[in-house]
XYZ file of N, CA and C in Angstrom:
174
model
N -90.511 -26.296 39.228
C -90.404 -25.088 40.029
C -89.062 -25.113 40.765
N -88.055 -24.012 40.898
C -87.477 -23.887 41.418
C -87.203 -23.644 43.406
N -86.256 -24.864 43.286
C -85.923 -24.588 45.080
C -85.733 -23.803 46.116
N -85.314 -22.768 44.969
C -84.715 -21.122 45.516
C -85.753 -19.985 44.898
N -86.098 -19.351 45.600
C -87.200 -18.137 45.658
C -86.550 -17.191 44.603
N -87.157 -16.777 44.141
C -87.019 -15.377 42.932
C -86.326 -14.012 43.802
N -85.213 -13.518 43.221
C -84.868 -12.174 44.435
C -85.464 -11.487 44.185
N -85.817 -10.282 45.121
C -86.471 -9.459 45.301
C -86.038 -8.387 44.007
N -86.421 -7.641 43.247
C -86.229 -6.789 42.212
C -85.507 -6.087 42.339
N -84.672 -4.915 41.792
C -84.175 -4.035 43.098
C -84.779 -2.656 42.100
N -85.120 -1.475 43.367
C -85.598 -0.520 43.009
C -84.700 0.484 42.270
N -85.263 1.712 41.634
C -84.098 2.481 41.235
C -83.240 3.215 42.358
N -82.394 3.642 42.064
C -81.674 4.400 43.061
C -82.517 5.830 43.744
N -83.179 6.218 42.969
C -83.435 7.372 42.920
C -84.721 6.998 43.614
N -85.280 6.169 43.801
C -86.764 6.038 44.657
C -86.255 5.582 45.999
N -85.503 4.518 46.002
C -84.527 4.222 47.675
C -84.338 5.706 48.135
N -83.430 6.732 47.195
C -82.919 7.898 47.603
C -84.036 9.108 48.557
N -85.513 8.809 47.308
C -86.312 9.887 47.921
C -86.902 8.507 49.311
N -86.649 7.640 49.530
C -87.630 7.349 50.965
C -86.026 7.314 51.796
N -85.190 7.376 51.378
C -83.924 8.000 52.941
C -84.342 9.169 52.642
N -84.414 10.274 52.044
C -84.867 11.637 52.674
C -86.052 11.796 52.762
N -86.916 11.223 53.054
C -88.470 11.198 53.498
C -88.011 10.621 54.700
N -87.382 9.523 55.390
C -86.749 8.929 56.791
C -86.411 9.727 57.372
N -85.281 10.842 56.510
C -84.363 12.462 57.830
C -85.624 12.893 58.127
N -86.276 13.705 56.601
C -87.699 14.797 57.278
C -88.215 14.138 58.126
N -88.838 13.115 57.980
C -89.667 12.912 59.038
C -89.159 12.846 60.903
N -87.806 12.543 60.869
C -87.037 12.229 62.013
C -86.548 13.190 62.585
N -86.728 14.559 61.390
C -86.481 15.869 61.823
C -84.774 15.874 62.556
N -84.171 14.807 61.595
C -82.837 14.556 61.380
C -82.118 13.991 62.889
N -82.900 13.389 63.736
C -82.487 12.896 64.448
C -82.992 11.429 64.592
N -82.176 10.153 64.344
C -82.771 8.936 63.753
C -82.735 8.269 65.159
N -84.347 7.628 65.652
C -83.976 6.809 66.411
C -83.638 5.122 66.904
N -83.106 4.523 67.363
C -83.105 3.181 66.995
C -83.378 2.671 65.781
N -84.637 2.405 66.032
C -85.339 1.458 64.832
C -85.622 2.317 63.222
N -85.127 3.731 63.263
C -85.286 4.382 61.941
C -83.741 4.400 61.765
N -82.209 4.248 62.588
C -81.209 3.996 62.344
C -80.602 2.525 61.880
N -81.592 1.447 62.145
C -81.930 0.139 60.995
C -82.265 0.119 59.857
N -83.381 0.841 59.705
C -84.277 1.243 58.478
C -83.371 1.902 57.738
N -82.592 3.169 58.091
C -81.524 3.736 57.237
C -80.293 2.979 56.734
N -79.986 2.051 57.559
C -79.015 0.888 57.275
C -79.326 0.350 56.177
N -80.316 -0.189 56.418
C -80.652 -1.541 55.205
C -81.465 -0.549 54.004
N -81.476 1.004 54.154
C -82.306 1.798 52.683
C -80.626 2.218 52.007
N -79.795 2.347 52.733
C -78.751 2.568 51.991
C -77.979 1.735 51.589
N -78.137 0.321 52.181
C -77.193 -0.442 51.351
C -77.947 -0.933 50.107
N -79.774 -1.137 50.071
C -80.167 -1.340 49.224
C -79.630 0.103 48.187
N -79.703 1.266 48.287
C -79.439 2.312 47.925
C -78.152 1.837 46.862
N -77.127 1.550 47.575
C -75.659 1.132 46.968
C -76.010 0.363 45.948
N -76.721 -0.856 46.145
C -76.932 -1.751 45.624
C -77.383 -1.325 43.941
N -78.372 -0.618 43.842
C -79.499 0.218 42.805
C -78.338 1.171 42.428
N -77.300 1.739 42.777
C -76.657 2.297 41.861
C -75.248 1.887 41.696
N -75.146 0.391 41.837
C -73.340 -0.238 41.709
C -72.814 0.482 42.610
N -72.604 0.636 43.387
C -71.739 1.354 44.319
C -71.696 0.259 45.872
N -70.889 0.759 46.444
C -70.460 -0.230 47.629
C -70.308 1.063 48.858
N -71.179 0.801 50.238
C -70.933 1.005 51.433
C -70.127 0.292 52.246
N -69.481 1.027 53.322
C -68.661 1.154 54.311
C -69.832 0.768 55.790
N -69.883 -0.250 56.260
C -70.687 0.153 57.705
C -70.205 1.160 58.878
N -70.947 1.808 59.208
C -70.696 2.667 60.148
C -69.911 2.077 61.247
N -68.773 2.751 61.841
C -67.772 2.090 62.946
C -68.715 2.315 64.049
């Protein structure tokens, strides 16, 4: 058995995509704290699922 854990799968782009816009609707586009984390880490997974590379917010 290996020492190092199996990575996590990564989803399609397009299912990351519909739960960040299920995150705005529901936030009624104003994100607070802890749904402006959640959007962090759905879009870089996001990047991730479609080769692409994010910028962090300044």
């Amino acid at each position: 058995m290996s020492p190092y854990p199996n990575p996590s799968p990564v989803r399609p782009a397009s299912v990351v995509n519909e739960e960040i816009r299920t995150l705005w609707q529901r936030s009624g586009g104003l994100l607070s704290p802890d749904e402006e984390t959640e959007y962090q880490r759905l879009l870089v997974e996001w990047a991730a699922a479609a080769g692409t590379s994010v910028r962090p917010a300044a």
